[in-house]
Coordinates of C-alpha atoms and ligand atoms in Angstrom, one line a residue:
Chain A
X56 CA 0.0 0.0 0.0
X57 CA 1.2 3.5 -0.8
X58 CA 1.1 6.1 2.0
X59 CA 1.2 9.8 2.0
X60 CA 2.1 12.1 4.8
X61 CA 0.1 15.0 6.1
X62 CA 2.2 17.7 7.7
X63 CA 1.3 21.0 9.5
X64 CA 3.8 23.3 11.1
X65 CA 3.6 25.6 14.0
X66 CA 6.3 28.3 14.2
X67 CA 7.1 30.5 17.2
X68 CA 8.9 33.6 16.0
X69 CA 10.4 36.0 18.4
X70 CA 9.5 39.6 17.5
X71 CA 12.5 41.9 17.1
X72 CA 11.3 44.5 19.6
X73 CA 13.6 46.4 22.0
X74 CA 11.4 45.8 25.0
X75 CA 9.2 42.9 26.2
X76 CA 5.6 42.5 25.2
X77 CA 3.9 43.7 28.4
X78 CA 6.7 45.5 30.3
X79 CA 9.6 47.8 29.6
X80 CA 12.3 45.3 30.3
X81 CA 14.9 44.7 27.5
X82 CA 14.1 41.8 25.2
X83 CA 17.8 41.5 24.3
X84 CA 19.4 38.0 24.1
X85 CA 22.4 37.1 26.3
X86 CA 22.1 39.4 29.4
X87 CA 23.4 38.1 32.8
X88 CA 20.8 35.9 34.6
X89 CA 17.6 37.8 35.7
X90 CA 19.1 41.1 34.6
X91 CA 16.0 41.9 32.4
X92 CA 13.3 41.3 34.9
X93 CA 10.8 43.5 36.7
X94 CA 7.7 43.0 38.9
X95 CA 5.5 42.7 35.8
X96 CA 7.3 39.9 34.0
X97 CA 8.1 38.0 37.2
X98 CA 4.4 37.9 38.1
X99 CA 4.4 40.0 41.3
X100 CA 1.0 40.7 42.8
X101 CA -0.7 44.0 41.9
X102 CA 1.0 44.7 38.6
X103 CA -0.6 45.2 35.2
X104 CA 0.6 44.3 31.8
X105 CA 0.6 47.0 29.1
X106 CA 0.8 45.9 25.5
X107 CA 3.8 46.8 23.3
X108 CA 2.4 48.6 20.2
X109 CA 5.3 47.6 18.1
X110 CA 4.8 43.9 18.8
X111 CA 1.3 44.3 17.6
X112 CA 2.5 46.1 14.4
X113 CA 5.1 43.4 13.7
X114 CA 2.4 40.8 13.9
X115 CA -0.1 42.7 11.7
X116 CA 2.6 43.2 9.1
X117 CA 3.4 39.5 9.1
X118 CA -0.3 38.8 8.7
X119 CA -0.5 41.2 5.7
X120 CA 2.6 39.7 4.1
X121 CA 1.0 36.2 4.4
X122 CA -2.4 37.4 3.1
X123 CA -4.1 36.8 6.4
X124 CA -7.3 38.6 7.5
X125 CA -6.4 40.9 10.4
X126 CA -9.1 40.7 13.0
X127 CA -10.5 44.0 14.2
X128 CA -10.9 42.5 17.7
X129 CA -8.7 39.9 19.3
X130 CA -8.5 38.8 22.9
X131 CA -5.6 37.8 25.2
X132 CA -6.2 34.7 27.3
X133 CA -4.4 33.0 30.2
X134 CA -3.1 29.6 29.5
X135 CA -2.7 28.0 32.9
X136 CA 0.0 25.6 33.9
X137 CA 2.7 25.2 36.6
X138 CA 6.3 25.3 35.6
X139 CA 9.3 27.1 37.2
X140 CA 10.0 29.0 34.0
X141 CA 6.6 30.6 34.3
X142 CA 6.4 32.7 37.4
X143 CA 2.8 33.8 36.9
X144 CA 1.7 30.2 36.5
X145 CA 0.0 31.2 33.3
X146 CA 1.2 32.3 29.9
X147 CA -0.6 35.2 28.2
X148 CA -1.6 34.1 24.8
X149 CA -4.4 34.5 22.3
X150 CA -6.7 31.5 22.0
X151 CA -10.3 31.8 20.7
X152 CA -9.8 35.2 19.1
X153 CA -6.4 35.5 17.5
X154 CA -5.1 38.6 15.8
X155 CA -5.1 37.1 12.3
X156 CA -6.8 34.2 10.4
X157 CA -6.8 32.4 7.1
X158 CA -3.7 33.4 5.0
X159 CA -1.3 31.5 2.8
X160 CA 2.3 31.3 1.5
X161 CA 3.3 30.0 -1.9
X162 CA 6.3 27.7 -2.0
X163 CA 8.2 26.1 -4.8
X164 CA 7.4 22.4 -5.0
X165 CA 8.0 19.8 -7.8
X166 CA 9.0 22.5 -10.3
X167 CA 5.8 24.5 -9.7
X168 CA 4.1 26.6 -7.1
X169 CA 2.1 25.2 -4.2
X170 CA 0.0 27.2 -1.9
X171 CA 0.2 26.4 1.9
X172 CA -2.6 27.7 4.0
X173 CA -2.0 29.6 7.2
X174 CA -4.7 28.9 9.8
X175 CA -3.9 31.7 12.2
X176 CA -1.3 34.0 13.7
X177 CA -1.5 35.0 17.3
X178 CA 0.6 36.9 19.8
X179 CA 1.9 35.5 23.1
X180 CA 4.7 35.9 25.6
X181 CA 7.7 33.6 26.0
X182 CA 8.6 31.7 29.2
X183 CA 11.9 31.8 31.1
X184 CA 14.8 29.5 30.8
X185 CA 15.9 26.6 33.2
X186 CA 19.4 25.4 33.6
X187 CA 19.3 21.8 34.6
X188 CA 21.5 19.4 36.5
X189 CA 24.4 18.2 34.4
X190 CA 25.1 21.7 33.2
X191 CA 26.0 22.5 36.9
X192 CA 27.9 19.6 38.4
X193 CA 26.2 18.2 41.4
X194 CA 23.2 20.4 41.2
X195 CA 20.2 19.1 43.1
X196 CA 18.1 21.9 41.8
X197 CA 17.1 23.6 38.6
X198 CA 18.0 27.3 38.2
X199 CA 15.5 29.7 36.7
X200 CA 16.6 32.7 34.6
X201 CA 13.5 34.9 33.8
X202 CA 15.1 37.2 31.2
X203 CA 13.2 35.6 28.4
X204 CA 9.9 35.7 30.3
X205 CA 7.5 37.9 28.4
X206 CA 9.6 38.4 25.3
X207 CA 7.1 38.8 22.5
X208 CA 6.4 35.9 20.2
X209 CA 4.0 35.3 17.4
X210 CA 2.8 31.8 16.7
X211 CA 2.1 31.0 13.0
X212 CA 0.1 27.9 12.5
X213 CA -0.1 26.3 9.0
X214 CA -2.9 24.2 7.6
X215 CA -2.0 20.5 7.2
X216 CA -1.2 21.2 3.6
X217 CA 2.3 19.8 3.2
X218 CA 2.9 16.2 2.0
X219 CA 6.7 15.8 2.1
X220 CA 9.6 16.8 4.3
X221 CA 10.9 18.9 1.4
X222 CA 7.6 20.9 1.3
X223 CA 7.9 21.4 5.0
X224 CA 11.4 22.7 4.6
X225 CA 10.4 24.9 1.7
X226 CA 7.5 26.4 3.7
X227 CA 9.8 27.1 6.7
X228 CA 12.5 28.7 4.7
X229 CA 10.0 30.9 2.8
X230 CA 8.3 31.9 6.0
X231 CA 11.6 32.7 7.6
X232 CA 12.7 34.8 4.6
X233 CA 9.5 36.8 4.8
X234 CA 9.9 37.5 8.5
X235 CA 13.5 38.6 7.9
X236 CA 12.5 40.8 5.0
X237 CA 9.8 42.4 7.2
X238 CA 12.5 42.9 9.9
X239 CA 10.1 41.6 12.5
X240 CA 12.2 38.5 13.5
X241 CA 15.9 37.7 13.0
X242 CA 15.0 34.2 11.9
X243 CA 17.8 32.6 13.9
X244 CA 16.8 29.0 14.5
X245 CA 19.9 28.0 16.5
X246 CA 19.4 30.8 19.0
X247 CA 15.7 29.9 19.2
X248 CA 14.2 33.1 17.8
X249 CA 12.5 31.0 15.1
X250 CA 11.2 27.6 16.4
X251 CA 9.2 25.0 14.8
X252 CA 7.0 22.2 16.0
X253 CA 5.5 19.8 13.5
X254 CA 2.3 17.8 13.4
X255 CA 2.6 14.8 11.2
X256 CA 0.4 11.8 10.3
X257 CA 0.3 9.3 7.4
X258 CA -2.7 7.8 5.5
X259 CA -3.1 5.4 2.6
X260 CA -2.9 7.4 -0.6
X261 CA -6.3 8.4 -1.8
X262 CA -7.9 8.3 1.7
X263 CA -9.6 11.5 2.7
X264 CA -9.5 11.1 6.5
X265 CA -6.3 12.1 8.4
X266 CA -4.4 9.4 10.3
X267 CA -3.5 9.8 14.0
X268 CA -0.9 12.5 14.3
X269 CA 2.2 12.9 16.4
X270 CA 3.6 16.2 17.4
X271 CA 7.3 16.7 16.9
X272 CA 9.4 19.1 19.0
X273 CA 13.0 20.0 19.6
X274 CA 14.2 20.6 16.0
X275 CA 16.6 23.5 15.9
X276 CA 17.6 23.7 12.3
X277 CA 15.8 23.5 8.9
X278 CA 17.7 20.4 8.1
X279 CA 16.7 18.8 11.4
X280 CA 13.0 19.6 10.7
X281 CA 13.3 17.7 7.4
X282 CA 15.2 14.8 8.9
X283 CA 12.7 14.5 11.8
X284 CA 9.8 14.5 9.4
X285 CA 11.5 11.9 7.2
X286 CA 12.2 9.7 10.2
X287 CA 8.7 10.1 11.7
X288 CA 6.9 9.4 8.4
X289 CA 8.9 6.2 7.9
X290 CA 8.3 5.2 11.5
X291 CA 4.5 5.6 11.3
X292 CA 4.3 3.8 8.0
X293 CA 6.3 0.9 9.4
X294 CA 4.1 0.8 12.5
X295 CA 0.9 0.5 10.3
X296 CA 2.5 -2.0 7.9
X297 CA 3.4 -4.2 11.0
X298 CA -0.3 -4.2 11.9
X299 CA 0.1 -1.6 14.7
X300 CA -1.5 1.8 15.2
X301 CA 0.1 5.2 15.6
X302 CA -0.3 6.7 19.1
X303 CA -1.3 10.4 19.4
X304 CA 1.7 11.7 21.3
X305 CA 4.4 14.3 21.5
X306 CA 7.8 13.1 20.3
X307 CA 11.2 14.8 20.6
X308 CA 13.8 14.8 17.9
X309 CA 17.1 13.5 19.0
X310 CA 19.6 15.1 16.6
X311 CA 22.5 13.0 17.9
X312 CA 20.7 9.6 17.3
X313 CA 18.6 10.8 14.3
X314 CA 15.4 9.4 15.8
X315 CA 12.2 10.8 17.4
X316 CA 11.5 9.5 20.9
X317 CA 8.2 9.8 22.8
X318 CA 8.2 12.6 25.4
X319 CA 7.2 11.2 28.8
X320 CA 3.5 11.9 29.2
X321 CA 2.0 14.6 31.3
X322 CA -1.5 13.4 30.8
X323 CA -3.1 16.5 32.1
X324 CA -0.8 18.9 30.4
X325 CA -3.4 19.8 27.9
X326 CA -6.0 21.0 30.4
X327 CA -4.9 24.6 30.2
X328 CA -8.2 26.2 31.4
X329 CA -7.9 29.2 29.0
X330 CA -9.9 32.2 29.9
X331 CA -9.8 35.9 28.8
X332 CA -7.1 37.7 30.7
X333 CA -9.0 40.3 32.9
X334 CA -5.9 42.5 33.0
X335 CA -5.8 43.1 29.3
X336 CA -8.7 44.6 27.4
X337 CA -9.4 43.4 23.8
X338 CA -6.9 44.4 21.2
X339 CA -8.7 46.6 18.8
X340 CA -7.2 47.2 15.3
X341 CA -9.0 49.7 13.0
X342 CA -8.7 49.9 9.2
X343 CA -6.7 53.0 9.2
X344 CA -4.0 51.4 11.2
X345 CA -4.0 48.3 8.9
X346 CA -3.8 50.5 5.8
X347 CA -0.9 52.5 7.2
X348 CA 1.0 49.2 8.0
X349 CA 0.2 47.8 4.6
X350 CA 2.2 50.6 3.1
X351 CA 5.3 49.4 5.1
X352 CA 5.3 46.0 3.5
X353 CA 8.5 45.7 1.3
X354 CA 8.8 43.7 -1.8
X355 CA 8.8 40.1 -0.5
X356 CA 11.3 37.4 -1.4
X357 CA 9.2 35.6 -4.1
X358 CA 8.4 38.9 -5.8
X359 CA 12.0 40.0 -5.7
X360 CA 13.3 36.8 -7.2
X361 CA 10.8 37.0 -10.0
X362 CA 11.6 40.7 -10.7
X363 CA 15.4 40.4 -10.6
X364 CA 15.3 37.3 -12.9
X365 CA 12.9 38.9 -15.4
X366 CA 14.2 42.5 -15.5
X367 CA 17.9 42.4 -14.6
X368 CA 19.2 39.9 -17.1
X369 CA 20.4 37.4 -14.5
X370 CA 19.5 33.8 -14.0
X371 CA 16.8 32.7 -11.6
X372 CA 19.4 30.9 -9.6
X373 CA 21.5 34.0 -9.1
X374 CA 18.3 36.0 -8.3
X375 CA 17.5 33.5 -5.6
X376 CA 21.0 33.7 -4.1
X377 CA 20.9 37.5 -4.1
X378 CA 17.4 37.5 -2.6
X379 CA 18.4 35.2 0.2
X380 CA 19.0 38.5 2.0
X381 CA 17.1 41.7 1.4
X382 CA 20.2 43.7 2.0
X383 CA 22.2 41.8 -0.5
X384 CA 19.5 42.2 -3.2
X385 CA 19.3 45.9 -2.5
X386 CA 23.1 46.1 -2.7
X387 CA 23.1 44.4 -6.0
X388 CA 20.4 46.7 -7.4
X389 CA 22.3 49.8 -6.1
X390 CA 25.5 48.5 -7.7
X391 CA 24.1 47.9 -11.2
X392 CA 22.4 51.3 -11.0
X393 CA 25.9 52.9 -10.7
X394 CA 27.3 50.6 -13.4
X395 CA 25.1 48.5 -15.6
X396 CA 27.5 46.7 -17.8
X397 CA 26.9 42.9 -17.6
X398 CA 24.6 42.4 -14.6
X399 CA 25.6 38.8 -14.5
X400 CA 29.2 39.8 -13.6
X401 CA 27.9 42.2 -10.9
X402 CA 25.6 39.5 -9.5
X403 CA 28.5 37.1 -9.3
X404 CA 30.6 39.7 -7.5
X405 CA 27.8 40.5 -5.0
X406 CA 27.4 36.8 -4.3
X407 CA 31.1 36.3 -4.0
X408 CA 31.5 39.2 -1.5
X409 CA 28.3 38.7 0.3
X410 CA 29.9 38.4 3.8
X411 CA 31.6 41.8 3.3
X412 CA 28.3 43.2 2.1
X413 CA 26.5 41.9 5.2
X414 CA 29.2 43.4 7.4
X415 CA 28.9 46.7 5.6
X416 CA 32.6 46.6 4.6
X417 CA 32.0 47.5 1.0
X418 CA 29.6 49.8 -0.8
X419 CA 27.7 49.2 -4.0
X420 CA 30.2 51.6 -5.5
X421 CA 33.0 49.2 -4.7
X422 CA 31.5 46.5 -6.8
X423 CA 30.3 48.9 -9.5
X424 CA 33.7 50.4 -10.0
X425 CA 35.5 47.0 -9.8
X426 CA 33.2 45.6 -12.5
X427 CA 33.4 48.7 -14.7
X428 CA 37.2 49.0 -14.5
X429 CA 37.5 45.4 -15.4
X430 CA 35.1 45.5 -18.3
X431 CA 36.9 48.7 -19.7
X432 CA 40.3 47.0 -19.3
X433 CA 41.5 49.4 -16.7
X434 CA 42.3 46.7 -14.2
X435 CA 42.9 42.9 -14.5
X436 CA 40.7 40.3 -12.8
X437 CA 43.4 39.7 -10.3
X438 CA 43.7 43.4 -9.5
X439 CA 40.0 43.6 -9.1
X440 CA 40.0 41.0 -6.5
X441 CA 43.1 42.5 -4.8
X442 CA 41.4 45.9 -4.8
X443 CA 38.1 44.7 -3.2
X444 CA 40.2 43.0 -0.5
X445 CA 42.0 46.2 0.1
X446 CA 38.8 48.1 0.4
X447 CA 37.6 45.6 3.0
X448 CA 40.9 46.0 4.9
X449 CA 41.3 49.8 4.6
X450 CA 37.9 51.2 4.0
X451 CA 39.3 53.5 1.3
X452 CA 37.5 53.9 -2.1
X453 CA 38.4 51.4 -4.7
X454 CA 39.6 53.9 -7.3
X455 CA 41.7 55.7 -4.8
X456 CA 43.4 52.4 -3.9
X457 CA 43.8 51.6 -7.6
X458 CA 45.9 54.7 -8.1
X459 CA 47.7 54.5 -4.8
X460 CA 48.8 50.9 -5.4
X461 CA 49.4 51.4 -9.1
X462 CA 47.1 48.6 -10.0
X463 CA 45.7 50.1 -13.2
X464 CA 46.7 48.3 -16.2
X465 CA 47.9 50.0 -19.4
X466 CA 45.3 49.4 -22.1
X467 CA 46.4 52.2 -24.3
X468 CA 48.1 50.5 -27.3
X469 CA 50.2 53.6 -28.0
X470 CA 51.6 53.6 -24.5
X471 CA 52.6 50.0 -24.9
X472 CA 54.3 50.2 -28.3
X473 CA 57.5 51.4 -26.8
X474 CA 57.8 48.5 -24.4
X475 CA 56.8 46.0 -27.0
X476 CA 59.5 47.3 -29.4
X477 CA 62.1 47.1 -26.6
X478 CA 61.1 43.5 -25.8
X479 CA 61.3 42.5 -29.5
X480 CA 64.7 44.2 -29.9
X481 CA 66.0 42.3 -26.9
X482 CA 64.9 38.9 -28.2
X483 CA 65.8 38.9 -31.9
X484 CA 66.2 35.0 -32.1
X485 CA 62.7 34.5 -30.7
X486 CA 61.3 37.1 -33.0
X487 CA 62.9 35.4 -35.9
X488 CA 61.4 32.0 -35.0
X489 CA 58.0 33.5 -34.5
X490 CA 58.1 35.1 -37.9
X491 CA 59.1 31.7 -39.3
X492 CA 55.9 30.1 -37.9
X493 CA 56.5 29.3 -34.2
X494 CA 53.2 31.0 -33.2
X495 CA 53.5 29.6 -29.7
X496 CA 56.2 32.1 -29.0
X497 CA 53.6 34.8 -28.8
X498 CA 52.9 33.9 -25.1
X499 CA 56.6 34.2 -24.4
X500 CA 56.6 37.8 -25.7
X501 CA 53.4 38.6 -23.7
X502 CA 55.1 37.3 -20.6
X503 CA 58.2 39.5 -21.3
X504 CA 56.0 42.6 -21.8
X505 CA 54.0 41.8 -18.6
X506 CA 57.3 41.4 -16.7
X507 CA 58.6 44.7 -18.2
X508 CA 55.4 46.5 -17.1
X509 CA 55.3 44.8 -13.7
X510 CA 52.0 43.2 -14.7
X511 CA 50.3 46.5 -15.4
X512 CA 49.7 45.9 -19.1
X513 CA 46.4 44.6 -20.4
X514 CA 47.4 41.2 -21.8
X515 CA 44.8 41.4 -24.5
X516 CA 46.1 44.7 -25.8
X517 CA 49.7 43.5 -25.5
X518 CA 48.9 40.6 -27.8
X519 CA 47.4 42.9 -30.4
X520 CA 50.4 45.2 -30.3
X521 CA 52.8 42.3 -30.5
X522 CA 51.0 40.7 -33.4
X523 CA 51.1 44.0 -35.3
X524 CA 54.8 44.6 -34.5
X525 CA 56.0 41.0 -35.1
X526 CA 53.8 40.4 -38.2
Chain B
X74 CA -25.2 18.6 42.2
X75 CA -23.5 20.8 39.6
X76 CA -20.0 19.3 40.0
X77 CA -18.8 15.8 40.7
X78 CA -16.3 14.6 43.2
X79 CA -14.0 13.6 40.4
X80 CA -14.1 17.1 38.9
X81 CA -13.2 18.6 42.2
X82 CA -10.3 16.3 42.5
X83 CA -9.2 17.0 38.9
X84 CA -9.3 20.7 39.4
X85 CA -7.5 20.4 42.8
X86 CA -4.8 18.4 41.1
X87 CA -4.4 21.0 38.3
X88 CA -4.0 23.6 41.1
X89 CA -1.5 21.3 43.0
X90 CA -3.9 21.2 46.0
X91 CA -4.0 18.1 48.3
X92 CA -7.5 18.1 49.7
X93 CA -8.7 16.0 52.7
X94 CA -11.9 14.0 52.2
X95 CA -13.8 16.5 54.3
X96 CA -12.5 19.4 52.1
X97 CA -13.5 17.6 48.9
X98 CA -17.1 17.4 50.1
X99 CA -17.2 20.9 51.4
X100 CA -15.7 22.4 48.1
X101 CA -18.0 20.3 46.0
X102 CA -20.9 21.9 47.9
X103 CA -19.5 25.4 47.6
X104 CA -18.4 25.2 44.0
X105 CA -21.7 23.5 43.2
X106 CA -23.6 26.4 44.7
X107 CA -21.6 28.9 42.7
X108 CA -22.1 27.0 39.5
X109 CA -25.9 26.8 40.2
X110 CA -26.0 30.5 40.7
X111 CA -24.2 31.2 37.5
X112 CA -26.3 28.7 35.7
X113 CA -29.3 31.1 36.0
X114 CA -27.8 32.7 32.9
X115 CA -28.8 29.6 31.0
X116 CA -32.4 30.8 31.2
X117 CA -31.7 33.8 29.1
X118 CA -31.7 33.8 25.3
X119 CA -28.2 35.0 24.3
X120 CA -28.3 33.9 20.7
X121 CA -28.0 37.6 19.5
X122 CA -25.5 38.6 22.2
X123 CA -21.8 39.0 21.2
X124 CA -19.7 37.1 23.8
X125 CA -18.2 39.6 26.3
X126 CA -14.7 39.1 27.5
X127 CA -14.5 42.3 29.5
X128 CA -17.0 44.6 31.1
X129 CA -15.3 47.8 29.9
X130 CA -16.2 49.0 26.4
X131 CA -12.7 50.0 25.2
X132 CA -9.6 48.6 23.6
X133 CA -6.4 47.9 25.4
X134 CA -4.0 50.8 25.8
X135 CA -0.5 50.5 24.3
X136 CA 3.0 51.4 25.4
X137 CA 5.8 52.5 23.1
X138 CA 8.6 50.0 22.4
X139 CA 11.2 51.6 24.7
X140 CA 13.3 50.0 27.3
X141 CA 13.2 51.2 30.9
X142 CA 15.1 48.8 33.1
X143 CA 13.6 48.1 36.5
X144 CA 17.0 48.4 37.9
X145 CA 16.6 46.4 41.1
X146 CA 17.5 42.8 40.4
X147 CA 18.1 42.3 44.2
X148 CA 14.5 43.3 45.0
X149 CA 13.3 40.7 42.4
X150 CA 15.6 38.0 43.6
X151 CA 14.8 38.7 47.3
X152 CA 11.4 37.1 46.6
X153 CA 13.1 33.8 45.7
X154 CA 12.5 31.1 48.3
X155 CA 15.9 29.9 47.4
X156 CA 18.6 31.3 45.1
X157 CA 21.9 30.4 43.6
X158 CA 24.0 33.4 42.5
X159 CA 21.6 35.4 40.4
X160 CA 19.2 32.5 39.6
X161 CA 16.0 31.4 41.2
X162 CA 16.7 28.0 42.6
X163 CA 13.8 25.6 42.2
X164 CA 13.3 21.9 42.9
X165 CA 15.0 20.0 40.2
X166 CA 12.9 19.5 37.1
X167 CA 13.4 16.2 35.4
X168 CA 13.5 16.4 31.6
X169 CA 13.5 13.3 29.5
Ligands
ZN878 ZN1 9.7 43.1 32.9

């Protein structure tokens, strides 16, 4: 029997705000333990949460970029459970009435486009962090750091529309790229600012009903999500083929062993007793606010790839490499605006120097001038590379360095004639042999001229002048 | 009765409360009375009424996204029943 998988993904994305979602503590990563805490985020009695406007705006912008319907009224609820990383004993989240519903993202799949539905996007706060035994030798306790408590998150829940691990990976990457383009999340999976849980089940191909699903957690890279899905799909199919049934359970991905293992059950864990948080009035979003935010949505990755590939004369592959970062794509466009030439060359240069671009070490002018000077024969390919490296090291403009370091090459035939004549006069035997048909000696003469000019001559022009003088 | 013994015990367990037999009976009576009282609402026709989450007719106020450190970590940590350096120390949590 042939099986197919049904995959839905839940992403928790940390919003790139300065402060936390309900208090003015810093939301920055990596502060000393409990440095970023206050009575609000540590759940002291008598405090009131006040909602961060920017966190709302980031979520609305994400909703707009994924074609969701932004709800004019959404409600924060308390999700109740006890855990030492949760000092209030409840997490403020949105439950029955989330901020956004019913959107979608288009992904590339099987050489075409596939639309993956988004069920909902809601806002919530993060929990703290526990350091466990093992990390502290001999610890009989767990240690709680509440810096992360109340850092703003949005949860993006997909429809169960994906059928293969590759589609899951494509959806996640596309979603991450969108969030990074919007500058609402840094998209860093390893640091935990972009986390993914997966719901996966299998069913005989052609069957309409879903099979029993397992929830997968603990995958901290795109590759691990794909590997965990692959493993879990195979496990479920084998289970069924062996006459067994799939249990509805939560499983953890073990990246070292490359398997999913059942999480030890907390049977009552799902009785969260949600109710509207009396401390927070409904979140009201009017059309004017949505319209204003709609204007801030930049060109998104899929649109950018399509536009660069169709209007800039570069391949779709290069367009995708450039669009992997909004800054890199912008850099490329700025660069070809300064010097058009062959955009393919500019694209290659931008991709080659992308780390320097990201670090702000070179400007679009650097690449534009390097490409222009090369195409007009003012510098050699080697000099071009040397010059960009010098720009990175010194911060000086490329053309200034070109002059300072004497890296221009002589492309003026007239200026080279004298040197060529000198070289021919110094090697009469070789000149004679060349004239008698030993054409291979041309490269010898080119080498001599290059040596004479300390590599500054344009080899192409040198050849032309040599041929003329020797011929 | 509006609530069963098992439900009282279930809610007590969720709230990490260990109840004596006598407390279970007393709470079942008390919670039952509260639920019976609230249940009067069932006699109303609310089909046309939008669910109300809050009694106040306004949206939530906002704050700007600016950082203002509380600045007294000691005061926060002084509430810890137990601490280790600048961490809250809690009974060890077993993870799988
Ligand atoms: Zn705080």
